[in-house]
mmCIF file of C-alpha atoms in Angstrom:
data_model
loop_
_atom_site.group_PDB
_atom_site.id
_atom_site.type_symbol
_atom_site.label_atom_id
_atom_site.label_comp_id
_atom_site.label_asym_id
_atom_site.label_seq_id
_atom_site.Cartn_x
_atom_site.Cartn_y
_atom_site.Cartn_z
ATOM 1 C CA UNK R 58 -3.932 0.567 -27.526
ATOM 2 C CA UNK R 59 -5.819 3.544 -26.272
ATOM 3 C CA UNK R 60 -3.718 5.984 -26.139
ATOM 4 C CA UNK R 61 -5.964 9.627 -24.687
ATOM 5 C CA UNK R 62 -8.591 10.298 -22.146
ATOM 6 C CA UNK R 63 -11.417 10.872 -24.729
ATOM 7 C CA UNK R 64 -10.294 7.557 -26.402
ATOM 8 C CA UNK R 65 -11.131 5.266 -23.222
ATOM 9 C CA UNK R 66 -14.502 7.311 -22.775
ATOM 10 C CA UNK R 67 -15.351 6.265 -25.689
ATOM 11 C CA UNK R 68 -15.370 2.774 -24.720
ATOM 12 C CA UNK R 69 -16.708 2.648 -21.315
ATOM 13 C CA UNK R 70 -19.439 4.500 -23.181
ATOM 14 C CA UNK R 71 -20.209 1.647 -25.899
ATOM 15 C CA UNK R 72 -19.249 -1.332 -23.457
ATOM 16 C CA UNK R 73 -21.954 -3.757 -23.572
ATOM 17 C CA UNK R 74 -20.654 -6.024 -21.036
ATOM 18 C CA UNK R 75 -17.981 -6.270 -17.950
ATOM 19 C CA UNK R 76 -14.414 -4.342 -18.097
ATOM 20 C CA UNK R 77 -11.248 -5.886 -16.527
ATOM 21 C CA UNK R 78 -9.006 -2.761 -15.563
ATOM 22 C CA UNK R 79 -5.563 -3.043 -15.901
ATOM 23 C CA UNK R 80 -2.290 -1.160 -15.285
ATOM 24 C CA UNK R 81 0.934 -2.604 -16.059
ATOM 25 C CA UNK R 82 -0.238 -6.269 -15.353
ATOM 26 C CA UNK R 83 1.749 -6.416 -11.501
ATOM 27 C CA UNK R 84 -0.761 -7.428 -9.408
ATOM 28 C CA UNK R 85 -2.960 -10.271 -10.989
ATOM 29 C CA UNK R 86 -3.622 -11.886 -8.033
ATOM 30 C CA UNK R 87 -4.697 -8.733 -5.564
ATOM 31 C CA UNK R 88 -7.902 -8.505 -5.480
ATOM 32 C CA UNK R 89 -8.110 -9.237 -9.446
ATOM 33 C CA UNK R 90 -10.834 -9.068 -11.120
ATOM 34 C CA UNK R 91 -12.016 -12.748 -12.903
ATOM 35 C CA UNK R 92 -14.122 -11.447 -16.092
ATOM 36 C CA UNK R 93 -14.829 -8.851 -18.527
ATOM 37 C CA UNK R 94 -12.780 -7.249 -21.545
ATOM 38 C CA UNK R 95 -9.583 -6.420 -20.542
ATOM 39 C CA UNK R 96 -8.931 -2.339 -20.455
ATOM 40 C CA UNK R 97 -5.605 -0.840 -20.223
ATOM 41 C CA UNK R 98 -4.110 2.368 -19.211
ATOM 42 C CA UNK R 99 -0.784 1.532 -20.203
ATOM 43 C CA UNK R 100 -1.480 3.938 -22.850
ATOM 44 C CA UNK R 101 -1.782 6.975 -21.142
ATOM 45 C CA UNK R 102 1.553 7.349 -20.033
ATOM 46 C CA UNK R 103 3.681 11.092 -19.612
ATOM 47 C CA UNK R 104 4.498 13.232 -16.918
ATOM 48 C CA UNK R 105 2.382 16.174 -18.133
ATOM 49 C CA UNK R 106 3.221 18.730 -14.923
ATOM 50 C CA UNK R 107 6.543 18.234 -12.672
ATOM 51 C CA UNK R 108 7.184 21.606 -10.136
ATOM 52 C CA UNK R 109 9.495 20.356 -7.780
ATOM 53 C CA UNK R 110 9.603 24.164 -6.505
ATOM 54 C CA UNK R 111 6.026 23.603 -5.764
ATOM 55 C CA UNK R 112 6.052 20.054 -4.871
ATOM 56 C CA UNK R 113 3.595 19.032 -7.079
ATOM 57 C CA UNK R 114 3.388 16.446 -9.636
ATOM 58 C CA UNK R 115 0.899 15.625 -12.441
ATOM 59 C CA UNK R 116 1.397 12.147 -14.128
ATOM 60 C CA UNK R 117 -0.928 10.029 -16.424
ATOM 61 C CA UNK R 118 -2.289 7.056 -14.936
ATOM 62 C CA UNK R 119 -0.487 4.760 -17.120
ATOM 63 C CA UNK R 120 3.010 6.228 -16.418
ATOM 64 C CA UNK R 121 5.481 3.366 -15.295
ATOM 65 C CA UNK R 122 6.074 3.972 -11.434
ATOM 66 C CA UNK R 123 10.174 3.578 -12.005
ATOM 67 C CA UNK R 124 9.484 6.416 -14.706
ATOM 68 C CA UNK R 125 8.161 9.167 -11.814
ATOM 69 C CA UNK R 126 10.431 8.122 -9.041
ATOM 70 C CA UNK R 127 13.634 8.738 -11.559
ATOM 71 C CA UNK R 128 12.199 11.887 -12.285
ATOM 72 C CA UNK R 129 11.694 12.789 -9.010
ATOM 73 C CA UNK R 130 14.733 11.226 -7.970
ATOM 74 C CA UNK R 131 16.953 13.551 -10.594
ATOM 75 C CA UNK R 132 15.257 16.746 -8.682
ATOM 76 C CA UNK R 133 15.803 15.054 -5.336
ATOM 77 C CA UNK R 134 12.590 14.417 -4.121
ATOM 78 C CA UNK R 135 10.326 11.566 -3.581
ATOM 79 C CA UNK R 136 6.897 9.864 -3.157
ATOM 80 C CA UNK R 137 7.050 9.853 0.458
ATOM 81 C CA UNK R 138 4.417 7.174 1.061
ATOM 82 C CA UNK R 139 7.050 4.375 -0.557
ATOM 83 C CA UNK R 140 4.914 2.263 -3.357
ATOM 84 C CA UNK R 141 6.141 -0.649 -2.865
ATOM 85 C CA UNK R 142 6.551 -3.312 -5.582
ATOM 86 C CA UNK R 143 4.766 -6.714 -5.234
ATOM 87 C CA UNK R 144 5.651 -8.557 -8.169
ATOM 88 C CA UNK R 145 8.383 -11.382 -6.571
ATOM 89 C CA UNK R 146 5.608 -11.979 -3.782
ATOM 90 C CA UNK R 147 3.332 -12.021 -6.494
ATOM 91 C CA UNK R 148 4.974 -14.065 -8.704
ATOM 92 C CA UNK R 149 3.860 -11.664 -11.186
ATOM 93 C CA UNK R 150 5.528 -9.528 -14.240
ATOM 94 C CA UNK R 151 5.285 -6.357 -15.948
ATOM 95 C CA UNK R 152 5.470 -2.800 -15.144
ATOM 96 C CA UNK R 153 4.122 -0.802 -12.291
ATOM 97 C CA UNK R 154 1.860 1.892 -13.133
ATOM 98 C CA UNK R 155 1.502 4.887 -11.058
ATOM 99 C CA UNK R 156 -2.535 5.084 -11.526
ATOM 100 C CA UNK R 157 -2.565 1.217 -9.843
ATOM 101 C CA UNK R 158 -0.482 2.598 -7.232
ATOM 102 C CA UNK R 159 -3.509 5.042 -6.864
ATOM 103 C CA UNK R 160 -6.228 2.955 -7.419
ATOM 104 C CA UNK R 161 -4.420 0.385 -4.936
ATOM 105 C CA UNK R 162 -3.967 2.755 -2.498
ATOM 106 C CA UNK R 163 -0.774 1.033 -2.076
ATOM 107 C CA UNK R 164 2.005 2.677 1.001
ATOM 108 C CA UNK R 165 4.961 1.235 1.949
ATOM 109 C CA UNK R 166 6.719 1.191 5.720
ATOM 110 C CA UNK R 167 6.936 5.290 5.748
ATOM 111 C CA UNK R 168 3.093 5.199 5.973
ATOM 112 C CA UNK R 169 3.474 4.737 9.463
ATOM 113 C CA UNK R 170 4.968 8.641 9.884
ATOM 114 C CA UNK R 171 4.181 9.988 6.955
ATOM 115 C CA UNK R 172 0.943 8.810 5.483
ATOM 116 C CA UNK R 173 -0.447 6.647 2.538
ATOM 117 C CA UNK R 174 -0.795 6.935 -1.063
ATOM 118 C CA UNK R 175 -4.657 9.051 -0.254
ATOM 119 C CA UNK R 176 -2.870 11.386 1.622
ATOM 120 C CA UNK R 177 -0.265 12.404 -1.068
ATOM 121 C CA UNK R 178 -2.877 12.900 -4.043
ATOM 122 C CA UNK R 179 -4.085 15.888 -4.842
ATOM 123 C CA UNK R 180 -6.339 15.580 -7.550
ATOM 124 C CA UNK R 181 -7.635 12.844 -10.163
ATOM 125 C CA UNK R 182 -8.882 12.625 -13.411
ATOM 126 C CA UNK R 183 -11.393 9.416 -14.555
ATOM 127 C CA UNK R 184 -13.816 8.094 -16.501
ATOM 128 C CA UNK R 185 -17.204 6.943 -14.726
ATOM 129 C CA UNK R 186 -19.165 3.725 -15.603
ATOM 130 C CA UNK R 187 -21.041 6.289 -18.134
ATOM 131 C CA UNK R 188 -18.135 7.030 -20.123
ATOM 132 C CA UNK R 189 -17.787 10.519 -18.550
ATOM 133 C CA UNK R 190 -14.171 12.335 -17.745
ATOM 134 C CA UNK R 191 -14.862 13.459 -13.952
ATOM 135 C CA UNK R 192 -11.892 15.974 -12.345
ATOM 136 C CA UNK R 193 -11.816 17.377 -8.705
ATOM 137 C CA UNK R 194 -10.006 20.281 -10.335
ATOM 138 C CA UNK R 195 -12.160 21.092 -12.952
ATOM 139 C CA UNK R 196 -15.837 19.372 -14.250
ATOM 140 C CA UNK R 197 -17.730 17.995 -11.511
ATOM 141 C CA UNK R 198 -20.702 16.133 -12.357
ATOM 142 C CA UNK R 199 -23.904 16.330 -9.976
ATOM 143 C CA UNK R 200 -24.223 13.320 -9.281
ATOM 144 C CA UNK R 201 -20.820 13.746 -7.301
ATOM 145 C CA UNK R 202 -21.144 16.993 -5.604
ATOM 146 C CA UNK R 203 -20.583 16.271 -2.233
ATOM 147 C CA UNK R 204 -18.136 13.614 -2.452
ATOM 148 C CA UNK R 205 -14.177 13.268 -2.055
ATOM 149 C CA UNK R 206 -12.775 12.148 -5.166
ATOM 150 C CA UNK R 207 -9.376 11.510 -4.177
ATOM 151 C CA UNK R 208 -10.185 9.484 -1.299
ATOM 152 C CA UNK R 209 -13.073 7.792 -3.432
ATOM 153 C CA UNK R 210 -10.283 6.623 -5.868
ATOM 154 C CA UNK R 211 -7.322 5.714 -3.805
ATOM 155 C CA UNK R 212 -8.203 2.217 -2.837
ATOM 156 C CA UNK R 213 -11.422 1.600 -4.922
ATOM 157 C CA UNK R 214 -9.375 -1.025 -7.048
ATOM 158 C CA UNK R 215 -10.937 0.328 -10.309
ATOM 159 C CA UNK R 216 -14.526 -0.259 -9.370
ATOM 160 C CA UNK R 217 -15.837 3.319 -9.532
ATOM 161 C CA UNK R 218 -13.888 4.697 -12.235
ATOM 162 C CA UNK R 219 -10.826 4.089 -14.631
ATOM 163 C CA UNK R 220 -7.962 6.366 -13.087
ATOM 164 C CA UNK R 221 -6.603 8.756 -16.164
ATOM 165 C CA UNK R 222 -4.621 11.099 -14.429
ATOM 166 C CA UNK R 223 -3.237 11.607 -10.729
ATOM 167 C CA UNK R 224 -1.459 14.887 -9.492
ATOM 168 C CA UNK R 225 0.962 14.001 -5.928
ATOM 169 C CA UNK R 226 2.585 16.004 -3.626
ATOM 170 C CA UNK R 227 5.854 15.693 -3.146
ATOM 171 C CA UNK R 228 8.827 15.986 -0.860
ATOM 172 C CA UNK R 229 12.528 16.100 -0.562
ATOM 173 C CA UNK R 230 14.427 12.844 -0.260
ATOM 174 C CA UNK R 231 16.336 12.778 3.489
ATOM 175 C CA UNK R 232 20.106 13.738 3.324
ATOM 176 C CA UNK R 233 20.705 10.625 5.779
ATOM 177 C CA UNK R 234 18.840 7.648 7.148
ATOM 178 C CA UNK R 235 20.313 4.971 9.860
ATOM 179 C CA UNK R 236 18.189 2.121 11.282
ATOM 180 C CA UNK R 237 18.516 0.603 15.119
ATOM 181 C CA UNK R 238 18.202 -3.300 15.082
ATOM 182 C CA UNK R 239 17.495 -4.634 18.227
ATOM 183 C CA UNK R 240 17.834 -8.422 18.259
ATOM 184 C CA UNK R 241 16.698 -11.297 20.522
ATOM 185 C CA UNK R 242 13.056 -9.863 20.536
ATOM 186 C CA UNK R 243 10.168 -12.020 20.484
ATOM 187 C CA UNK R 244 6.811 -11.004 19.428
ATOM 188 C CA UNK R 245 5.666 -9.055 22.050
ATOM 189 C CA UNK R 246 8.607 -7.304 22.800
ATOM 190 C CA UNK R 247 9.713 -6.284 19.408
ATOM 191 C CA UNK R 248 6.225 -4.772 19.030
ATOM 192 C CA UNK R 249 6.249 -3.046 22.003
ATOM 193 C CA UNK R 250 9.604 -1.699 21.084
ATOM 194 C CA UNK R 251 8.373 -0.371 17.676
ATOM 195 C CA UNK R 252 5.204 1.143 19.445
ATOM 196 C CA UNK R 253 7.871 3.324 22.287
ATOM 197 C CA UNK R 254 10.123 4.318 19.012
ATOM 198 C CA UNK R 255 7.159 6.196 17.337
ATOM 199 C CA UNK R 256 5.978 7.184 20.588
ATOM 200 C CA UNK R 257 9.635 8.781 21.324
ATOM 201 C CA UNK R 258 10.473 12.314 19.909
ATOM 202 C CA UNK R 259 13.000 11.084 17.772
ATOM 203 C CA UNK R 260 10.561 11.211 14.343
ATOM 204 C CA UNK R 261 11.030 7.818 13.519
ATOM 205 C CA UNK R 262 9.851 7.044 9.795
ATOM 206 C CA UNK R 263 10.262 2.875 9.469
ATOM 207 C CA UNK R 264 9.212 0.664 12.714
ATOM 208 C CA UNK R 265 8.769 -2.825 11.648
ATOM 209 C CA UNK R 266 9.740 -6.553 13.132
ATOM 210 C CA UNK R 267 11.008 -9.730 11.605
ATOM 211 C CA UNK R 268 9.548 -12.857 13.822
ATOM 212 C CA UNK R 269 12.009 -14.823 12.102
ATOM 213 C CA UNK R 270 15.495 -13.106 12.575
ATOM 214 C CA UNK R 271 14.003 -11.837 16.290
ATOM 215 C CA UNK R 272 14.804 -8.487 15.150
ATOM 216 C CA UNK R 273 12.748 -5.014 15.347
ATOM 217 C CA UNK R 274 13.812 -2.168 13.314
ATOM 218 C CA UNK R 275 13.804 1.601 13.745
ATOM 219 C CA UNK R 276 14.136 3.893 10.932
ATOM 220 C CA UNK R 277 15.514 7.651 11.318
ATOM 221 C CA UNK R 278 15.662 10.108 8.493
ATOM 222 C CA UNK R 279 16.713 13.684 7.827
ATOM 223 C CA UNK R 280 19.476 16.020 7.943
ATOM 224 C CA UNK R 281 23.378 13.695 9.079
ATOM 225 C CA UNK R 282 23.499 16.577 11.953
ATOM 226 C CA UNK R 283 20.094 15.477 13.181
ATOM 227 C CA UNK R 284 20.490 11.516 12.429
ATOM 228 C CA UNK R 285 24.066 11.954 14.619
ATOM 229 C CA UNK R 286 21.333 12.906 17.773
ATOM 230 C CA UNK R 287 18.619 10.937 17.159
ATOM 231 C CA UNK R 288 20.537 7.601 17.097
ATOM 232 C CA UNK R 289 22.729 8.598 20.246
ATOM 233 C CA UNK R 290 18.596 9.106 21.864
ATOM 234 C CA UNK R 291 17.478 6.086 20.644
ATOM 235 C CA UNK R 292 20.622 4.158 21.530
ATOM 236 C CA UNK R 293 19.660 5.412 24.951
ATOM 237 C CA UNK R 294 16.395 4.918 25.017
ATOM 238 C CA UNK R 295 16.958 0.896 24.340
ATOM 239 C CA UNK R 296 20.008 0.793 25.923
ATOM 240 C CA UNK R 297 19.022 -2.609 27.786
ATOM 241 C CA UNK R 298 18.393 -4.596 24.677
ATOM 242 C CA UNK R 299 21.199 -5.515 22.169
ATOM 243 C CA UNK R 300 21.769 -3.341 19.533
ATOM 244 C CA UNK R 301 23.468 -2.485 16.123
ATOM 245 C CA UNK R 302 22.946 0.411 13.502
ATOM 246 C CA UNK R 303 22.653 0.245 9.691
ATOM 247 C CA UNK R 304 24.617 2.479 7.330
ATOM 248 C CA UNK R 305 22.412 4.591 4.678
ATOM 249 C CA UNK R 306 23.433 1.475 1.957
ATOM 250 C CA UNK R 307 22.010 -1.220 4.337
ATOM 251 C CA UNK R 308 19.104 0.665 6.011
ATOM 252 C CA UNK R 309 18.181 1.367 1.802
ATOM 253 C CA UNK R 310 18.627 -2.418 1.227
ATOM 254 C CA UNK R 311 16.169 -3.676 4.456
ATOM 255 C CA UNK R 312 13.743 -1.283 3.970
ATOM 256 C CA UNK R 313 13.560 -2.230 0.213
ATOM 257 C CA UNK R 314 12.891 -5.684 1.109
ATOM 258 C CA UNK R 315 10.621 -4.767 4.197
ATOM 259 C CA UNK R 316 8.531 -2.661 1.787
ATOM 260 C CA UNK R 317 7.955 -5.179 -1.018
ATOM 261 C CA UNK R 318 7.704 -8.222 1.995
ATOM 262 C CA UNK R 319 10.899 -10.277 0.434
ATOM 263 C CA UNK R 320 11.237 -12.058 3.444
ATOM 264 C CA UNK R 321 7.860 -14.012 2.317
ATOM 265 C CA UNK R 322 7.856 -13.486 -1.329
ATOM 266 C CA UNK R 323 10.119 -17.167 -2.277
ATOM 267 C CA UNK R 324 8.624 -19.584 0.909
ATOM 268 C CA UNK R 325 5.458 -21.875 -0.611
ATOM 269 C CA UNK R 326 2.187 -20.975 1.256
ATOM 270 C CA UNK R 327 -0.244 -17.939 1.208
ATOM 271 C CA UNK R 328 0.359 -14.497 2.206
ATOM 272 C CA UNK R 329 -2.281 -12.615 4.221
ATOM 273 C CA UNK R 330 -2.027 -8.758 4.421
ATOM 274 C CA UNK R 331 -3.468 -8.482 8.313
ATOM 275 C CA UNK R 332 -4.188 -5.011 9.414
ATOM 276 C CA UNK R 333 -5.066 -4.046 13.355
ATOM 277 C CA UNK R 334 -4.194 -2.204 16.628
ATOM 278 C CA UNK R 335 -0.240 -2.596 17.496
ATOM 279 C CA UNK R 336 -0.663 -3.599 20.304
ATOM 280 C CA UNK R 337 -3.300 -6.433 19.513
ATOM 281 C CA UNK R 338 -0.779 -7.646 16.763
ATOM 282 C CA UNK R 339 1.425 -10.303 19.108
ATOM 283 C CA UNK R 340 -1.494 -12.291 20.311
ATOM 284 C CA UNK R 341 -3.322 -12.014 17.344
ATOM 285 C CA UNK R 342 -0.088 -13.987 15.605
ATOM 286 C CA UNK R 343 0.085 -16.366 18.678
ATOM 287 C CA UNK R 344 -3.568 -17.682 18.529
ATOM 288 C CA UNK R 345 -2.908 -18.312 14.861
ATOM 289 C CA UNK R 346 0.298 -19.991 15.594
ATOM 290 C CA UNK R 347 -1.612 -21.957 18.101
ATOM 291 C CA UNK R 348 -3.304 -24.053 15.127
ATOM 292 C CA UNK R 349 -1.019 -23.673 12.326
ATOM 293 C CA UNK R 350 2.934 -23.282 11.020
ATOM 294 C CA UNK R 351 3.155 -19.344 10.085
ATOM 295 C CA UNK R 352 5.669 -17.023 9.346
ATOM 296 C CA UNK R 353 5.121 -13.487 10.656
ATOM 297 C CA UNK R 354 6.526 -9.892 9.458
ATOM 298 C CA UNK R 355 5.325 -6.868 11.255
ATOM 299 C CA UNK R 356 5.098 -2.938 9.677
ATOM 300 C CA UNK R 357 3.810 0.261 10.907
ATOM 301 C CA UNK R 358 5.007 -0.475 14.556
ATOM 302 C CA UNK R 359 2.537 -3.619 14.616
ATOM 303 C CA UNK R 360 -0.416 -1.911 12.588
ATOM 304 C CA UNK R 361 0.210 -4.599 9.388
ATOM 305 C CA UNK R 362 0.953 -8.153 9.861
ATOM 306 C CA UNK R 363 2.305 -9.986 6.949
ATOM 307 C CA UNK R 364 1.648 -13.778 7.511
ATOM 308 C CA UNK R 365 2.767 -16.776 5.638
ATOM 309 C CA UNK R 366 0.229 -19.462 6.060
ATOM 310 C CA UNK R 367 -0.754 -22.979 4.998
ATOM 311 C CA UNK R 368 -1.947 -23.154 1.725
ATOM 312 C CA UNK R 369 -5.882 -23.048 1.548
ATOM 313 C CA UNK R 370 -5.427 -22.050 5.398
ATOM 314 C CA UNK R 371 -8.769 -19.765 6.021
ATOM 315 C CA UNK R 372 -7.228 -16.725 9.141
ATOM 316 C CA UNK R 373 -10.805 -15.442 9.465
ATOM 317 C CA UNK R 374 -12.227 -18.091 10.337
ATOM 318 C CA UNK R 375 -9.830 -18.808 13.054
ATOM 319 C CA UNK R 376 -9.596 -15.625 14.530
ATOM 320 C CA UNK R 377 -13.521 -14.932 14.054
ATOM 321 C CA UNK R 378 -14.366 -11.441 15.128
ATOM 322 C CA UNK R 379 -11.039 -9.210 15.795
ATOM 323 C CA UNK R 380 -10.421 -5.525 15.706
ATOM 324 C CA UNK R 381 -8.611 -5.143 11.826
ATOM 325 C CA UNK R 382 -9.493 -7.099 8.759
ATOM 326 C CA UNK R 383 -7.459 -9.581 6.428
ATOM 327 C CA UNK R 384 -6.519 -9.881 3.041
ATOM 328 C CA UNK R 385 -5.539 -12.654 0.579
ATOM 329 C CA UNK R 386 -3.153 -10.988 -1.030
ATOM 330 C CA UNK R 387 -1.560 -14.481 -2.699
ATOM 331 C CA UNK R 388 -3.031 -17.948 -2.716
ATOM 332 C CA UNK R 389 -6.243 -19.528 -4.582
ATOM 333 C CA UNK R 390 -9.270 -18.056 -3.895
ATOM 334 C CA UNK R 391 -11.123 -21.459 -3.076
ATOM 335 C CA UNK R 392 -14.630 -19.704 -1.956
ATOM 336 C CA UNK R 393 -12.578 -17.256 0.123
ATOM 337 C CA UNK R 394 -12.646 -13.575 -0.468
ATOM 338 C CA UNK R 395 -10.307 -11.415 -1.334
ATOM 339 C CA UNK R 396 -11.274 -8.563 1.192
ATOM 340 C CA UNK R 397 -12.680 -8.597 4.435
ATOM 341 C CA UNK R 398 -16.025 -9.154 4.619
ATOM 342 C CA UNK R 399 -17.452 -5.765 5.203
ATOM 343 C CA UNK R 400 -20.478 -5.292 7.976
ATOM 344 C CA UNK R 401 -24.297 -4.560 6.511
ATOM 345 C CA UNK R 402 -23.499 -0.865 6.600
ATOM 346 C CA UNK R 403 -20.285 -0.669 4.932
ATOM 347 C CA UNK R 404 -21.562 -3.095 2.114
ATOM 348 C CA UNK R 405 -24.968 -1.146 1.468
ATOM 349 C CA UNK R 406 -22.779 2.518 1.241
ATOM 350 C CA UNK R 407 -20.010 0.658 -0.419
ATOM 351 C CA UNK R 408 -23.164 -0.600 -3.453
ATOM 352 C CA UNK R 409 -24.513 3.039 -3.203
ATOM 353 C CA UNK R 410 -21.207 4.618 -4.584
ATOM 354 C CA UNK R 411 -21.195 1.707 -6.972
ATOM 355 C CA UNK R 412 -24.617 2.416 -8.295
ATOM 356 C CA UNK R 413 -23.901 5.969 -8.594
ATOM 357 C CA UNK R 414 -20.704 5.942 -10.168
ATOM 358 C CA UNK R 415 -20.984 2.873 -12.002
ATOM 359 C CA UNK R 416 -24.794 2.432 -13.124
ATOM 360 C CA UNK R 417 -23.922 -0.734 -15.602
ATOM 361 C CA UNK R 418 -21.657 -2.768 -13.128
ATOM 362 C CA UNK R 419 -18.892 -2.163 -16.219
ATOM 363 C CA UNK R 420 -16.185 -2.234 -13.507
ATOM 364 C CA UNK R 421 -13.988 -4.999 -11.724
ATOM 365 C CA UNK R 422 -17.031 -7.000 -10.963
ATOM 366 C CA UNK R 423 -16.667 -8.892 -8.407
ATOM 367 C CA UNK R 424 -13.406 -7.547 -7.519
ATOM 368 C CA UNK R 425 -14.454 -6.955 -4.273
ATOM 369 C CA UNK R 426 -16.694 -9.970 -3.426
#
């Protein structure tokens, strides 16, 4: 098991052939990577710098996720972009890392207020395809002057570098959260009711919809002085659709299952991570729905649709050009991609970052394709 930075240099540097990055082993099926020597960062696992008086927290990559939300949970703060946890949709086992979390970029329903995993990191350490340790905090290599490592990493799925270390910002965790249910909602008025609750002053941090139960959710966090006002304004400001309110326990519970998309995670059929405009969201499901049986669940006020399809069911093909992009995110590949085909322009910068920061093709190939 490698177990320091200077240790997994080592290899990338005398690799002779493909590397399969790994974390804890969650998320085999997103966007995994189908050859090559398996390399883990499970070893690299500590806390090294925790400040809570700062806000600021520096973790090795291979640091279980549970392990840095207890911490932070003991000083009473958070990770406000919500990581969620994928492994019953997945099927999957293990233990989430905090570097996949990184290189995943993955955010959970407070993304929609508060931003994504990119827009919590501060810094990263990694090793490049040439076996050398690159930092945005302290040796920068030339060949990478100019660029934004954070926002290079988060989301690259391991195919520019192997994550080693990721520093976060922080934030307090809310004194008191309720949610609003509104019920009896189809599509296209449960969106539209998510997209007027972030729209509304009331700094709403959960907006999502269940197509199923006909219910949209509203999520309010902060001081129990503030949540007392803000759920009197939105009870107002929906006061013609039916209505109920969540206690902390519940609204915890939902937004738990909302984040790691329970509601699909048991049901046979493959799950498609659909991301696009609100308000283009209801017709978008309806001309799929047109053609096939599908189960919908929307987040971010409309901006991701989680769909359960058909097995071997191909989305892009049926919706052909549309304003978002779709991913597989469980179900057999079968010829189909992973990701979203990218345009001509997108794939030839996308290979130009590859080339520079991986000059051997040593990472995740294919990953992407």
């Amino acid at each position: 098991m490698i177990t320091t930075e200077a240790e997994l240099a080592e290899v990338v540097r005398s690799a002779n052939g493909p590397l399969r990055i790994q974390g804890g082993g969650t998320r085999a099926a997103l966007g995994a990577a189908t050859e090559g020597a398996p390399l883990s960062t499970v070893g690299l696992s500590e806390i090294s710098i925790y400040e809570p008086e700062a806000l600021t927290l520096v973790t090795k990559a291979g640091t279980p996720l549970a392990e840095v939300e207890q911490a932070l949970s003991d000083a009473g703060q958070m990770l406000f972009f919500e990581p969620p946890d994928y492994r019953k949709l997945l099927g999957s086992k293990g233990t989430p890392t905090i570097g996949s979390v990184a290189a995943c970029n993955l955010s959970g329903p407070r993304r929609v207020a508060q931003g994504a995993a990119r827009d919590a990191m501060l810094g990263v350490r990694f090793v490049d395809g040439r076996g050398d340790v690159i930092s945005n905090g302290g040796r920068v290599m030339k060949n990478v002057t100019g660029y934004d490592l954070v926002k290079l990493m988060a989301g690259s799925y391991g195919t520019l570098g192997v994550l080693t270390e990721v520093s976060f910002k922080t934030l307090p965790k809310p004194e008191d959260t309720a949610t609003l249910v509104l019920h009896r909602l189809n599509d296209e008025a449960g969106v539209r009711a998510l997209i007027g609750a972030m729209g509304s002053p009331n700094d709403v941090t959960g907006a999502a919809y269940d197509a199923q139960k006909q219910e949209a959710y509203i999520r309010i966090e902060g001081f129990k002085v503030s949540i007392k006002y803000r759920s009197a304004a939105l009870k107002t400001l929906f006061s013609k659709s039916e209505q109920s309110f969540l206690s902390a326990k519940a609204s915890s519970t939902l937004w738990k299952q909302i984040r790691d998309v329970a509601p699909l995670a048991k049901q046979k059929g493959d799950v498609w991570r659909i991301s696009t405009k609100p308000t283009d969201a209801p017709d978008l499901v309806a001309t799929l729905h047109r053609s096939m049986n599908i189960q919908a669940l929307y987040d971010w006020s409309g901006g991701l649709i989680w769909l359960l399809t058909p097995e071997g069911a191909d989305i892009r093909e049926k919706l052909k050009s549309f304003d978002g992009h779709a991913t597989l995110i469980r179900g057999k590949r079968d010829g189909r991609p992973v990701f979203h085909p990218q345009s001509a322009i997108v794939e030839k910068m996308s290979q130009g970052l590859r080339e520079k920061f991986d000059p051997k093709g040593l990472f995740n190939p294919g990953i992407m394709g």
